[in-house]
Coordinates of C-alpha atoms and ligand atoms in Angstrom, one line a residue:
X1 CA -13.5 -42.5 -16.3
X2 CA -14.4 -39.8 -18.9
X3 CA -11.9 -38.5 -21.4
X4 CA -11.5 -35.3 -19.6
X5 CA -10.5 -37.0 -16.3
X6 CA -8.0 -39.2 -18.0
X7 CA -6.4 -36.2 -19.5
X8 CA -6.2 -34.6 -16.0
X9 CA -4.6 -37.7 -14.5
X10 CA -2.0 -37.7 -17.3
X11 CA -1.2 -34.1 -16.9
X12 CA -0.8 -34.3 -13.1
X13 CA 1.8 -36.9 -13.6
X14 CA 4.0 -34.7 -15.7
X15 CA 6.5 -33.4 -13.1
X16 CA 8.3 -30.3 -14.2
X17 CA 12.0 -30.8 -14.7
X18 CA 14.7 -28.3 -13.8
X19 CA 17.4 -27.0 -16.0
X20 CA 20.1 -29.3 -14.6
X21 CA 18.0 -32.4 -15.4
X22 CA 17.5 -31.1 -18.9
X23 CA 21.3 -30.8 -19.4
X24 CA 21.8 -34.3 -18.1
X25 CA 19.1 -35.7 -20.3
X26 CA 20.7 -34.2 -23.3
X27 CA 24.2 -35.3 -22.3
X28 CA 23.0 -38.9 -22.0
X29 CA 21.1 -38.7 -25.2
X30 CA 24.1 -37.5 -27.1
X31 CA 26.4 -39.9 -25.4
X32 CA 28.6 -37.2 -23.8
X33 CA 28.4 -39.2 -20.6
X34 CA 27.2 -42.8 -20.0
X35 CA 27.1 -42.7 -16.2
X36 CA 26.1 -39.9 -13.9
X37 CA 28.4 -39.2 -11.1
X38 CA 27.8 -36.2 -8.7
X39 CA 29.5 -35.0 -5.6
X40 CA 29.0 -32.8 -2.6
X41 CA 32.3 -31.2 -1.8
X42 CA 32.3 -29.5 1.6
X43 CA 35.3 -27.8 3.1
X44 CA 35.7 -29.3 6.6
X45 CA 35.9 -25.8 8.2
X46 CA 32.5 -25.6 10.0
X47 CA 29.1 -27.3 10.4
X48 CA 26.7 -27.7 7.5
X49 CA 23.6 -25.6 7.4
X50 CA 20.2 -25.6 5.7
X51 CA 21.8 -24.1 2.5
X52 CA 24.1 -27.1 2.1
X53 CA 21.0 -29.4 2.3
X54 CA 20.0 -28.0 -1.1
X55 CA 23.4 -29.0 -2.6
X56 CA 23.4 -32.4 -0.8
X57 CA 19.9 -33.3 -2.0
X58 CA 20.3 -32.0 -5.5
X59 CA 23.5 -34.0 -6.0
X60 CA 22.4 -37.2 -4.3
X61 CA 18.9 -37.0 -5.9
X62 CA 20.3 -36.7 -9.4
X63 CA 22.7 -39.7 -8.8
X64 CA 19.7 -41.7 -7.6
X65 CA 17.4 -40.6 -10.4
X66 CA 19.9 -41.6 -13.1
X67 CA 21.2 -44.7 -11.4
X68 CA 24.6 -43.2 -10.9
X69 CA 26.9 -42.5 -8.0
X70 CA 27.0 -39.8 -5.4
X71 CA 30.3 -38.9 -3.7
X72 CA 30.8 -37.1 -0.5
X73 CA 34.2 -35.5 -0.9
X74 CA 36.0 -33.5 1.7
X75 CA 37.6 -30.6 0.0
X76 CA 40.5 -30.6 2.5
X77 CA 43.2 -28.9 0.4
X78 CA 43.5 -25.8 2.6
X79 CA 45.0 -27.0 5.9
X80 CA 44.9 -23.6 7.8
X81 CA 41.1 -23.5 8.3
X82 CA 40.3 -27.2 8.6
X83 CA 39.6 -29.3 11.6
X84 CA 39.1 -33.1 11.8
X85 CA 36.1 -32.7 14.2
X86 CA 34.1 -31.2 11.4
X87 CA 34.6 -34.2 9.2
X88 CA 32.6 -36.4 11.6
X89 CA 29.8 -33.9 11.9
X90 CA 29.5 -33.4 8.2
X91 CA 29.4 -37.2 7.6
X92 CA 26.7 -37.6 10.2
X93 CA 24.7 -34.7 8.7
X94 CA 24.9 -36.0 5.1
X95 CA 23.8 -39.5 6.3
X96 CA 20.9 -38.0 8.2
X97 CA 19.6 -35.8 5.4
X98 CA 20.0 -38.5 2.7
X99 CA 18.9 -41.4 5.0
X100 CA 22.0 -43.3 4.0
X101 CA 25.7 -42.8 3.3
X102 CA 27.8 -45.2 1.3
X103 CA 31.2 -45.2 3.1
X104 CA 32.8 -46.5 0.0
X105 CA 31.8 -43.2 -1.7
X106 CA 33.5 -40.9 0.8
X107 CA 36.6 -39.3 -0.5
X108 CA 39.3 -36.8 0.6
X109 CA 40.7 -34.3 -1.9
X110 CA 44.0 -34.5 0.0
X111 CA 44.3 -38.1 -1.3
X112 CA 44.9 -36.6 -4.7
X113 CA 47.8 -34.3 -3.9
X114 CA 50.1 -36.6 -5.9
X115 CA 47.8 -36.5 -8.9
X116 CA 47.6 -32.7 -8.7
X117 CA 51.4 -32.5 -8.5
X118 CA 51.6 -34.7 -11.6
X119 CA 49.1 -32.5 -13.4
X120 CA 51.2 -29.4 -12.6
X121 CA 54.3 -31.1 -13.9
X122 CA 52.4 -32.0 -17.1
X123 CA 51.3 -28.4 -17.6
X124 CA 54.9 -27.2 -17.1
X125 CA 56.1 -29.7 -19.7
X126 CA 53.5 -28.5 -22.2
X127 CA 54.6 -24.9 -21.6
X128 CA 51.3 -24.1 -19.9
X129 CA 52.6 -23.3 -16.5
X130 CA 55.6 -21.4 -15.0
X131 CA 57.2 -20.6 -11.7
X132 CA 56.8 -16.9 -10.8
X133 CA 58.9 -15.0 -8.3
X134 CA 56.7 -11.9 -8.0
X135 CA 55.4 -11.2 -4.5
X136 CA 51.7 -11.6 -3.9
X137 CA 51.3 -7.8 -4.1
X138 CA 53.2 -7.6 -7.4
X139 CA 51.0 -10.3 -8.8
X140 CA 48.0 -8.3 -7.9
X141 CA 49.4 -5.2 -9.5
X142 CA 50.4 -7.0 -12.7
X143 CA 46.9 -8.5 -12.9
X144 CA 45.3 -5.3 -14.1
X145 CA 41.7 -4.4 -13.5
X146 CA 38.4 -5.1 -15.1
X147 CA 39.0 -2.1 -17.4
X148 CA 42.7 -2.6 -18.1
X149 CA 44.6 -5.7 -19.3
X150 CA 47.2 -7.2 -17.0
X151 CA 51.0 -7.2 -17.7
X152 CA 53.1 -10.3 -18.3
X153 CA 55.2 -11.4 -15.4
X154 CA 59.0 -11.1 -16.1
X155 CA 59.2 -14.8 -15.3
X156 CA 56.6 -15.9 -17.8
X157 CA 59.1 -17.0 -20.4
X158 CA 61.2 -19.2 -18.3
X159 CA 62.2 -22.4 -20.0
X160 CA 60.4 -25.7 -19.4
X161 CA 63.6 -27.1 -17.8
X162 CA 64.0 -24.2 -15.4
X163 CA 60.4 -24.4 -14.4
X164 CA 60.6 -28.1 -13.8
X165 CA 63.7 -27.6 -11.7
X166 CA 62.2 -24.7 -9.7
X167 CA 58.9 -26.5 -9.1
X168 CA 60.7 -29.6 -7.9
X169 CA 62.7 -27.4 -5.5
X170 CA 59.5 -25.7 -4.3
X171 CA 58.3 -29.1 -3.4
X172 CA 61.5 -30.0 -1.7
X173 CA 61.2 -27.1 0.6
X174 CA 64.1 -25.0 -0.7
X175 CA 62.1 -21.7 -0.8
X176 CA 60.5 -19.5 1.8
X177 CA 56.7 -19.5 2.2
X178 CA 55.2 -17.1 -0.3
X179 CA 58.4 -16.6 -2.2
X180 CA 57.5 -18.4 -5.3
X181 CA 54.3 -19.7 -6.9
X182 CA 53.4 -21.8 -9.9
X183 CA 51.1 -20.1 -12.3
X184 CA 49.1 -21.1 -15.3
X185 CA 50.2 -19.5 -18.6
X186 CA 46.9 -18.4 -20.1
X187 CA 46.2 -14.8 -21.1
X188 CA 47.1 -11.7 -19.1
X189 CA 44.7 -9.7 -21.3
X190 CA 41.7 -12.0 -20.9
X191 CA 38.5 -10.2 -20.1
X192 CA 37.9 -12.8 -17.5
X193 CA 40.2 -11.9 -14.6
X194 CA 40.4 -15.6 -13.5
X195 CA 42.2 -16.4 -16.7
X196 CA 45.0 -13.9 -16.2
X197 CA 47.7 -16.5 -15.3
X198 CA 46.0 -17.7 -12.1
X199 CA 48.2 -19.1 -9.3
X200 CA 48.1 -22.9 -9.2
X201 CA 50.4 -23.7 -6.3
X202 CA 51.9 -21.8 -3.4
X203 CA 54.7 -22.6 -0.9
X204 CA 53.2 -22.9 2.6
X205 CA 54.7 -24.9 5.5
X206 CA 51.5 -26.2 7.1
X207 CA 50.7 -29.4 8.9
X208 CA 47.8 -31.2 7.1
X209 CA 45.4 -33.4 9.1
X210 CA 45.7 -36.2 6.5
X211 CA 49.2 -35.8 4.9
X212 CA 51.0 -34.4 7.9
X213 CA 54.2 -32.5 6.8
X214 CA 54.6 -34.4 3.5
X215 CA 53.9 -31.3 1.5
X216 CA 55.1 -27.7 1.8
X217 CA 53.3 -26.7 -1.4
X218 CA 49.5 -26.7 -1.6
X219 CA 47.3 -26.3 -4.7
X220 CA 44.8 -23.5 -5.1
X221 CA 41.1 -24.2 -5.2
X222 CA 40.5 -23.4 -8.8
X223 CA 43.3 -25.9 -9.8
X224 CA 42.5 -28.6 -7.3
X225 CA 38.7 -28.7 -7.7
X226 CA 38.5 -29.7 -11.3
X227 CA 41.2 -32.3 -10.9
X228 CA 39.4 -33.8 -7.9
X229 CA 36.2 -34.1 -10.0
X230 CA 38.1 -35.5 -13.0
X231 CA 40.0 -38.1 -10.9
X232 CA 36.8 -39.3 -9.4
X233 CA 35.0 -39.6 -12.7
X234 CA 32.4 -37.0 -11.8
X235 CA 30.2 -36.2 -14.8
X236 CA 28.4 -33.1 -13.6
X237 CA 30.0 -30.8 -11.1
X238 CA 27.3 -28.7 -9.6
X239 CA 28.3 -25.5 -7.8
X240 CA 26.8 -22.2 -6.7
X241 CA 26.5 -19.1 -8.9
X242 CA 29.6 -17.4 -7.7
X243 CA 31.7 -19.9 -9.6
X244 CA 30.2 -19.0 -12.9
X245 CA 33.2 -16.8 -13.8
X246 CA 35.5 -19.6 -12.8
X247 CA 34.1 -22.0 -15.3
X248 CA 36.5 -21.1 -18.2
X249 CA 39.4 -21.9 -15.8
X250 CA 37.7 -25.1 -14.7
X251 CA 37.4 -26.2 -18.3
X252 CA 41.0 -25.1 -19.1
X253 CA 42.4 -27.2 -16.2
X254 CA 40.6 -30.4 -17.2
X255 CA 41.4 -29.9 -20.9
X256 CA 45.1 -29.1 -20.5
X257 CA 45.6 -31.8 -17.9
X258 CA 44.3 -34.2 -20.6
X259 CA 41.5 -36.0 -18.8
X260 CA 39.7 -38.3 -21.2
X261 CA 36.2 -37.7 -19.8
X262 CA 36.2 -34.2 -18.4
X263 CA 33.5 -33.2 -16.0
X264 CA 31.0 -30.4 -16.7
X265 CA 30.5 -27.6 -14.3
X266 CA 26.9 -26.3 -13.9
X267 CA 25.9 -23.5 -11.5
X268 CA 22.7 -23.1 -9.5
X269 CA 21.5 -20.5 -7.0
X270 CA 22.2 -20.8 -3.3
X271 CA 19.4 -21.2 -0.9
X272 CA 18.9 -18.2 1.4
X273 CA 16.5 -17.9 4.2
X274 CA 14.9 -14.5 4.9
X275 CA 16.0 -13.0 8.2
X276 CA 18.0 -16.0 9.2
X277 CA 21.7 -16.1 10.0
X278 CA 23.6 -18.8 8.1
X279 CA 27.1 -17.3 7.7
X280 CA 29.8 -19.3 9.5
X281 CA 31.5 -16.2 10.7
X282 CA 28.4 -14.9 12.5
X283 CA 27.5 -18.3 14.0
X284 CA 31.0 -18.7 15.2
X285 CA 30.8 -15.4 17.0
X286 CA 27.4 -16.3 18.6
X287 CA 29.0 -19.5 19.9
X288 CA 32.2 -17.8 21.1
X289 CA 30.2 -15.1 22.9
X290 CA 28.1 -17.7 24.7
X291 CA 24.9 -16.3 23.2
X292 CA 24.0 -19.8 22.0
X293 CA 25.0 -23.1 23.6
X294 CA 27.0 -24.4 20.6
X295 CA 26.7 -25.0 16.9
X296 CA 23.7 -27.2 17.6
X297 CA 21.7 -24.6 19.6
X298 CA 18.1 -25.0 18.4
X299 CA 17.8 -21.4 17.4
X300 CA 20.4 -21.9 14.6
X301 CA 19.9 -23.4 11.2
X302 CA 23.0 -25.6 11.1
X303 CA 21.8 -29.2 10.2
X304 CA 22.9 -30.3 13.8
X305 CA 20.7 -27.5 15.2
X306 CA 17.7 -28.3 13.1
X307 CA 18.0 -31.9 14.2
X308 CA 18.2 -30.9 17.8
X309 CA 15.2 -28.6 17.3
X310 CA 13.2 -31.6 16.2
X311 CA 13.1 -31.2 12.4
X312 CA 13.1 -34.5 10.6
X313 CA 15.0 -35.4 7.4
X314 CA 11.6 -35.7 5.7
X315 CA 10.7 -32.1 6.5
X316 CA 14.0 -30.8 5.3
X317 CA 13.6 -32.8 2.0
X318 CA 10.1 -31.4 1.5
X319 CA 11.4 -27.9 2.2
X320 CA 14.2 -28.2 -0.4
X321 CA 11.8 -29.7 -2.9
X322 CA 9.4 -26.8 -2.4
X323 CA 12.1 -24.2 -2.7
X324 CA 13.1 -25.6 -6.1
X325 CA 16.3 -25.4 -8.1
X326 CA 17.0 -22.3 -10.2
X327 CA 19.6 -20.1 -11.7
X328 CA 18.3 -17.0 -10.0
X329 CA 19.1 -16.0 -6.4
X330 CA 16.1 -15.8 -4.1
X331 CA 15.2 -16.2 -0.5
X332 CA 12.9 -18.6 1.1
X333 CA 10.8 -18.0 4.2
X334 CA 11.5 -19.8 7.5
X335 CA 7.7 -20.1 7.7
X336 CA 7.9 -22.6 4.8
X337 CA 10.3 -24.8 6.8
X338 CA 7.8 -24.6 9.6
X339 CA 5.0 -25.7 7.3
X340 CA 7.0 -28.7 6.2
X341 CA 7.7 -30.0 9.8
X342 CA 4.0 -29.5 10.7
X343 CA 3.0 -31.5 7.6
X344 CA 5.4 -34.2 8.4
X345 CA 4.5 -34.6 12.1
X346 CA 0.8 -34.1 11.9
X347 CA -0.2 -37.6 11.2
X348 CA 2.8 -39.4 12.7
X349 CA 3.2 -38.1 16.2
X350 CA 0.9 -38.5 19.3
X351 CA -1.1 -35.5 20.6
X352 CA -0.5 -35.0 24.3
X353 CA -1.5 -32.4 26.9
X354 CA 1.0 -30.1 28.5
X355 CA 0.5 -26.9 30.5
X356 CA 3.1 -24.3 30.0
X357 CA 1.9 -21.6 32.3
X358 CA -0.3 -23.3 34.9
X359 CA -3.1 -22.2 37.2
X360 CA -4.9 -24.6 39.4
X361 CA -8.4 -25.7 38.6
X362 CA -10.3 -27.4 41.4
X363 CA -13.5 -29.3 40.6
X364 CA -15.4 -28.9 43.9
X365 CA -18.0 -31.7 43.2
X366 CA -15.4 -34.3 42.1
X367 CA -14.6 -37.0 44.7
X368 CA -11.4 -36.3 46.8
X369 CA -8.5 -38.6 46.4
X370 CA -9.9 -40.2 43.4
X371 CA -8.0 -40.6 40.1
X372 CA -9.9 -42.0 37.0
X373 CA -8.2 -43.0 33.8
X374 CA -9.8 -41.7 30.6
X375 CA -9.4 -43.2 27.2
X376 CA -7.8 -40.7 24.9
X377 CA -7.1 -41.0 21.2
X378 CA -3.4 -40.5 20.4
X379 CA -4.1 -38.8 17.2
X380 CA -7.7 -37.9 16.1
X381 CA -6.7 -37.7 12.5
X382 CA -4.9 -41.1 12.6
X383 CA -7.0 -43.7 14.4
X384 CA -4.3 -46.3 13.8
X385 CA -2.2 -44.7 16.5
X386 CA -4.6 -46.1 19.1
X387 CA -5.5 -44.7 22.5
X388 CA -3.9 -44.2 25.9
X389 CA -5.1 -43.8 29.4
X390 CA -4.9 -40.3 30.8
X391 CA -5.3 -39.7 34.6
X392 CA -8.0 -37.2 35.7
X393 CA -8.7 -35.9 39.2
X394 CA -10.2 -33.2 41.4
X395 CA -7.3 -30.9 41.0
X396 CA -6.0 -30.0 37.5
X397 CA -3.7 -27.5 35.9
X398 CA -4.9 -25.4 33.0
X399 CA -3.3 -22.6 31.1
X400 CA -3.3 -19.4 33.0
X401 CA -4.7 -17.5 30.0
X402 CA -7.6 -19.9 29.6
X403 CA -9.2 -18.1 32.6
X404 CA -10.2 -14.5 32.8
X405 CA -12.2 -12.6 35.5
X406 CA -13.5 -10.1 33.1
X407 CA -13.4 -11.6 29.6
X408 CA -13.5 -9.5 26.4
X409 CA -16.2 -10.2 23.8
X410 CA -15.7 -13.5 21.9
X411 CA -13.7 -15.1 24.8
X412 CA -15.2 -18.6 25.0
X413 CA -12.9 -20.1 27.6
X414 CA -13.3 -20.0 31.4
X415 CA -14.8 -17.1 33.3
X416 CA -17.1 -16.9 36.2
X417 CA -20.4 -18.5 35.3
X418 CA -19.2 -19.9 31.9
X419 CA -19.2 -23.6 31.0
X420 CA -16.4 -25.1 28.8
X421 CA -15.3 -28.6 27.7
X422 CA -12.2 -30.1 29.3
X423 CA -10.7 -31.8 26.3
X424 CA -11.2 -35.6 26.4
X425 CA -13.0 -35.3 29.8
X426 CA -16.1 -33.4 31.1
X427 CA -17.9 -30.1 30.9
X428 CA -17.0 -27.8 33.8
X429 CA -18.7 -24.5 34.9
X430 CA -16.6 -21.9 36.7
X431 CA -18.1 -21.0 40.1
X432 CA -15.5 -19.1 41.8
X433 CA -11.8 -18.1 41.9
X434 CA -9.2 -17.3 44.6
X435 CA -6.7 -14.4 44.5
X436 CA -3.6 -13.6 46.5
X437 CA -3.0 -10.3 48.3
X438 CA -1.8 -8.7 45.1
X439 CA -5.0 -9.7 43.3
X440 CA -3.4 -12.4 41.2
X441 CA -5.6 -15.4 40.6
X442 CA -4.2 -18.4 42.3
X443 CA -7.0 -20.9 41.9
X444 CA -10.1 -21.3 39.7
X445 CA -13.0 -23.3 41.1
X446 CA -15.7 -25.1 39.1
X447 CA -18.2 -27.9 39.2
X448 CA -18.3 -30.7 36.6
X449 CA -21.3 -32.5 35.0
X450 CA -20.6 -36.3 35.1
X451 CA -23.1 -36.8 32.3
X452 CA -20.9 -35.0 29.8
X453 CA -18.0 -37.4 29.8
X454 CA -16.2 -37.4 26.5
X455 CA -17.2 -40.3 24.3
X456 CA -20.4 -40.9 26.2
X457 CA -22.5 -39.5 23.3
X458 CA -23.8 -36.6 25.5
X459 CA -25.7 -34.2 23.3
X460 CA -27.8 -32.3 25.9
X461 CA -26.1 -28.9 25.3
X462 CA -23.2 -27.3 23.5
X463 CA -20.3 -25.2 24.7
X464 CA -18.2 -22.9 22.7
X465 CA -14.8 -23.4 24.3
X466 CA -12.6 -26.4 24.8
X467 CA -9.5 -26.2 27.0
X468 CA -6.7 -28.7 27.8
X469 CA -5.4 -29.7 31.2
X470 CA -3.2 -32.1 33.1
X471 CA -4.0 -33.8 36.4
X472 CA -2.0 -32.1 39.2
X473 CA -1.4 -35.2 41.3
X474 CA 0.2 -37.2 38.5
X475 CA 1.7 -34.5 36.2
X476 CA 5.4 -34.3 35.7
X477 CA 7.3 -31.1 35.9
X478 CA 9.2 -30.2 32.7
X479 CA 11.4 -27.5 31.4
X480 CA 9.9 -26.2 28.2
X481 CA 12.0 -24.1 25.9
X482 CA 10.2 -21.7 23.6
X483 CA 12.1 -20.2 20.7
X484 CA 11.8 -17.2 18.4
X485 CA 14.2 -16.0 15.7
X486 CA 17.6 -15.2 17.2
X487 CA 17.6 -11.9 15.3
X488 CA 15.3 -9.0 15.8
X489 CA 13.5 -9.0 12.4
X490 CA 11.9 -5.7 13.0
X491 CA 15.2 -4.0 13.3
X492 CA 16.9 -5.9 10.4
X493 CA 19.4 -8.7 10.8
X494 CA 22.6 -6.8 10.7
X495 CA 23.8 -3.6 12.4
X496 CA 26.0 -1.1 10.5
X497 CA 29.1 -2.4 12.3
X498 CA 28.4 -5.9 11.0
X499 CA 27.1 -7.3 14.3
X500 CA 23.8 -9.0 14.6
X501 CA 20.6 -7.4 16.0
X502 CA 19.8 -9.9 18.7
X503 CA 16.2 -10.7 19.8
X504 CA 16.2 -10.7 23.6
X505 CA 13.3 -13.1 23.6
X506 CA 14.8 -15.8 21.3
X507 CA 14.7 -18.3 24.2
X508 CA 12.1 -18.2 26.9
X509 CA 11.4 -20.8 29.5
X510 CA 8.1 -20.6 31.5
X511 CA 8.6 -20.8 35.2
X512 CA 6.8 -24.1 35.8
X513 CA 5.3 -26.3 33.2
X514 CA 3.6 -29.7 33.6
X515 CA 3.2 -32.6 31.2
X516 CA 1.2 -35.8 31.2
X517 CA 2.9 -38.5 33.2
X518 CA 3.4 -40.7 30.1
X519 CA 5.8 -38.2 28.7
X520 CA 8.3 -39.0 31.5
X521 CA 9.1 -42.1 29.4
X522 CA 9.9 -40.2 26.2
X523 CA 13.3 -40.8 24.8
X524 CA 15.7 -38.0 23.7
X525 CA 14.8 -36.9 20.2
X526 CA 11.2 -38.1 20.4
X527 CA 8.6 -35.6 19.3
X528 CA 5.0 -34.9 20.2
X529 CA 2.2 -32.5 19.5
X530 CA 1.2 -30.7 22.7
X531 CA -2.4 -29.8 21.8
X532 CA -2.9 -26.1 21.1
X533 CA 0.8 -25.4 21.8
X534 CA 2.7 -26.8 18.9
X535 CA 5.2 -29.6 18.3
X536 CA 7.9 -30.4 20.8
X537 CA 10.9 -32.6 21.0
X538 CA 12.8 -34.1 23.9
X539 CA 16.1 -32.2 23.9
X540 CA 19.0 -34.5 23.0
X541 CA 21.6 -32.6 25.1
X542 CA 20.0 -31.7 28.4
X543 CA 16.9 -33.9 28.9
X544 CA 17.0 -36.8 31.4
X545 CA 14.3 -38.9 33.1
X546 CA 14.8 -36.8 36.2
X547 CA 14.8 -33.4 34.4
X548 CA 12.6 -33.4 31.3
X549 CA 13.5 -30.8 28.7
X550 CA 11.3 -30.1 25.7
X551 CA 12.2 -27.8 22.8
X552 CA 9.3 -26.3 20.9
X553 CA 9.9 -27.2 17.2
X554 CA 7.1 -25.0 15.9
X555 CA 3.8 -23.6 17.1
X556 CA 0.5 -24.7 15.7
X557 CA -0.2 -21.4 13.9
X558 CA 1.0 -21.0 10.4
X559 CA 1.6 -17.9 8.3
X560 CA 2.6 -19.9 5.3
X561 CA 0.2 -21.2 2.7
X562 CA 1.4 -23.6 0.0
X563 CA 0.8 -22.4 -3.6
Ligands
ATP601 P1 32.1 -20.7 3.0 O1 31.0 -19.8 3.4 O2 33.2 -20.9 4.0 O3 32.6 -20.5 1.6 P2 30.4 -22.7 2.0 O4 29.1 -22.5 2.7 O5 30.6 -22.3 0.6 O6 31.5 -22.1 3.0 P3 31.5 -25.3 1.4 O7 32.0 -26.3 2.3 O8 32.5 -24.6 0.4 O9 30.8 -24.2 2.3 O10 30.2 -25.8 0.6 C1 30.1 -27.1 0.1 C2 29.1 -27.0 -1.0 O11 27.8 -26.5 -0.6 C3 29.6 -26.2 -2.2 O12 29.4 -26.9 -3.4 C4 28.7 -25.0 -2.1 O13 28.5 -24.4 -3.4 C5 27.4 -25.5 -1.5 N1 26.7 -24.5 -0.8 C6 27.1 -23.7 0.2 N2 26.2 -22.9 0.6 C7 25.1 -23.1 -0.1 C8 23.7 -22.6 -0.1 N3 23.4 -21.6 0.7 N4 22.8 -23.1 -0.9 C9 23.2 -24.2 -1.7 N5 24.4 -24.7 -1.8 C10 25.4 -24.2 -1.0
MG602 MG1 33.0 -22.4 0.0

């Protein structure tokens, strides 16, 4: 190898590192932390979506890279919106995306309610928190605005003893919901609104899925979250940009509560997909209105929906990798996600034949009642996948648009007098066609040339078009679901009234489709390339051996080119 080449090889191995890795490298170097612990902290109030995959993979990836721990922590401190059913789906999704999930590293924020209560007491004892009797509206008024400082609450100077007593009685259920709160005593004139004596605890009689009716006071997010991180020994608490202004409060809480090794909050940009609906509120409405058949409808981008659509964890990981980690908001293209799944399946999945919109093709010089079995390569780009036997006979189905009576220029498929190759089989020449009373073509007739059998080495003449087919006698009927974006991209995603501009063609099912007989044995969730049509997966909800259902994951065409 020459010097130049060695140089190149060296350079290509230098993988660029993102700003969070740089912070961690420095923290380890300076001894600020000796072990890296990260967490993904979902609120169990809905299904996870593709955006969450960025957070999951970022956190779990860093823990892996630095030989640390990754925690899945349910942020279940707000009992009104949470549901136990979401806990199971989130756990399954995280396990699926990461390829593993250490059950020992699954935590619940509600398990720390006692620790949070103790922290609150500690703050009161230090004179850093007080019980306030102002109503929610008054608190808002006293808070001031971005331009004007706030006003101190008249209850701000209560004694430590009185605060301890009142807080204890808040906990004991002596006060009405919303009548009193515990607030941090920081600075009502701070330029950061979050530091103007934020509320730490409120009285709310709510049943909690984990702690039942043990508590009638619940901590606020900005107080609970840093404590959860600190209790678990998290080193780097990664969150999205909207929490940047909350960081001073985060730091205040862990400092004043006296944690020895306080975690560090670092913000990164959310992942957005252009023209794709990710908001829980919108998806919930689509589900409730029956527009989609649940949170896992293949047109959505919840993790459950992407899985049902046929995306693989590998494709999601590649997509997240390509979209990068940054501090600036940006939006990625759905086409990039499609590129990733094509790349992942290309070499791994068998290439089969399926006819979505059939028309009959009769080979008039082929023996009647004869079926021959042709050897067909499962994946021409990956010989290791072997071959299979595909039945061929006198009557086939081909795609309706692979035949035209009067073709335009550059149409190389079937038309009267033209010869094409039947993929993996023979050359055929169109001799005739049959129409119904309305003039619709119902059958195409042709003759075949036995000399031209695929694999025979025939080199007598060339044809320009190759079309695919299935043998009518042995083919299996299948329901094939073709998807487009659920929103009408041309009109824009949202209407002025906040509703979604729905695309009426987001799901189409051709009237009758046929697949190779071997596909009848496919299991739910198994995916295939259907040549010329794209990648398809056996639906995990509706497909059965009697009624096959395939979802199109992605078509063959790509509008995305990697940089
Ligand atoms: P909500 O919309 O109800 O606030 P959420 O999408 O923020 O919900 P959480 O359960 O709070 O859901 O999110 C869990 C974690 O995932 C948080 O740390 C959050 O910052 C991160 N996260 C949420 N959305 C995205 C996104 N689009 N890209 C990257 N990370 C995200
Ligand atoms: Mg949130």
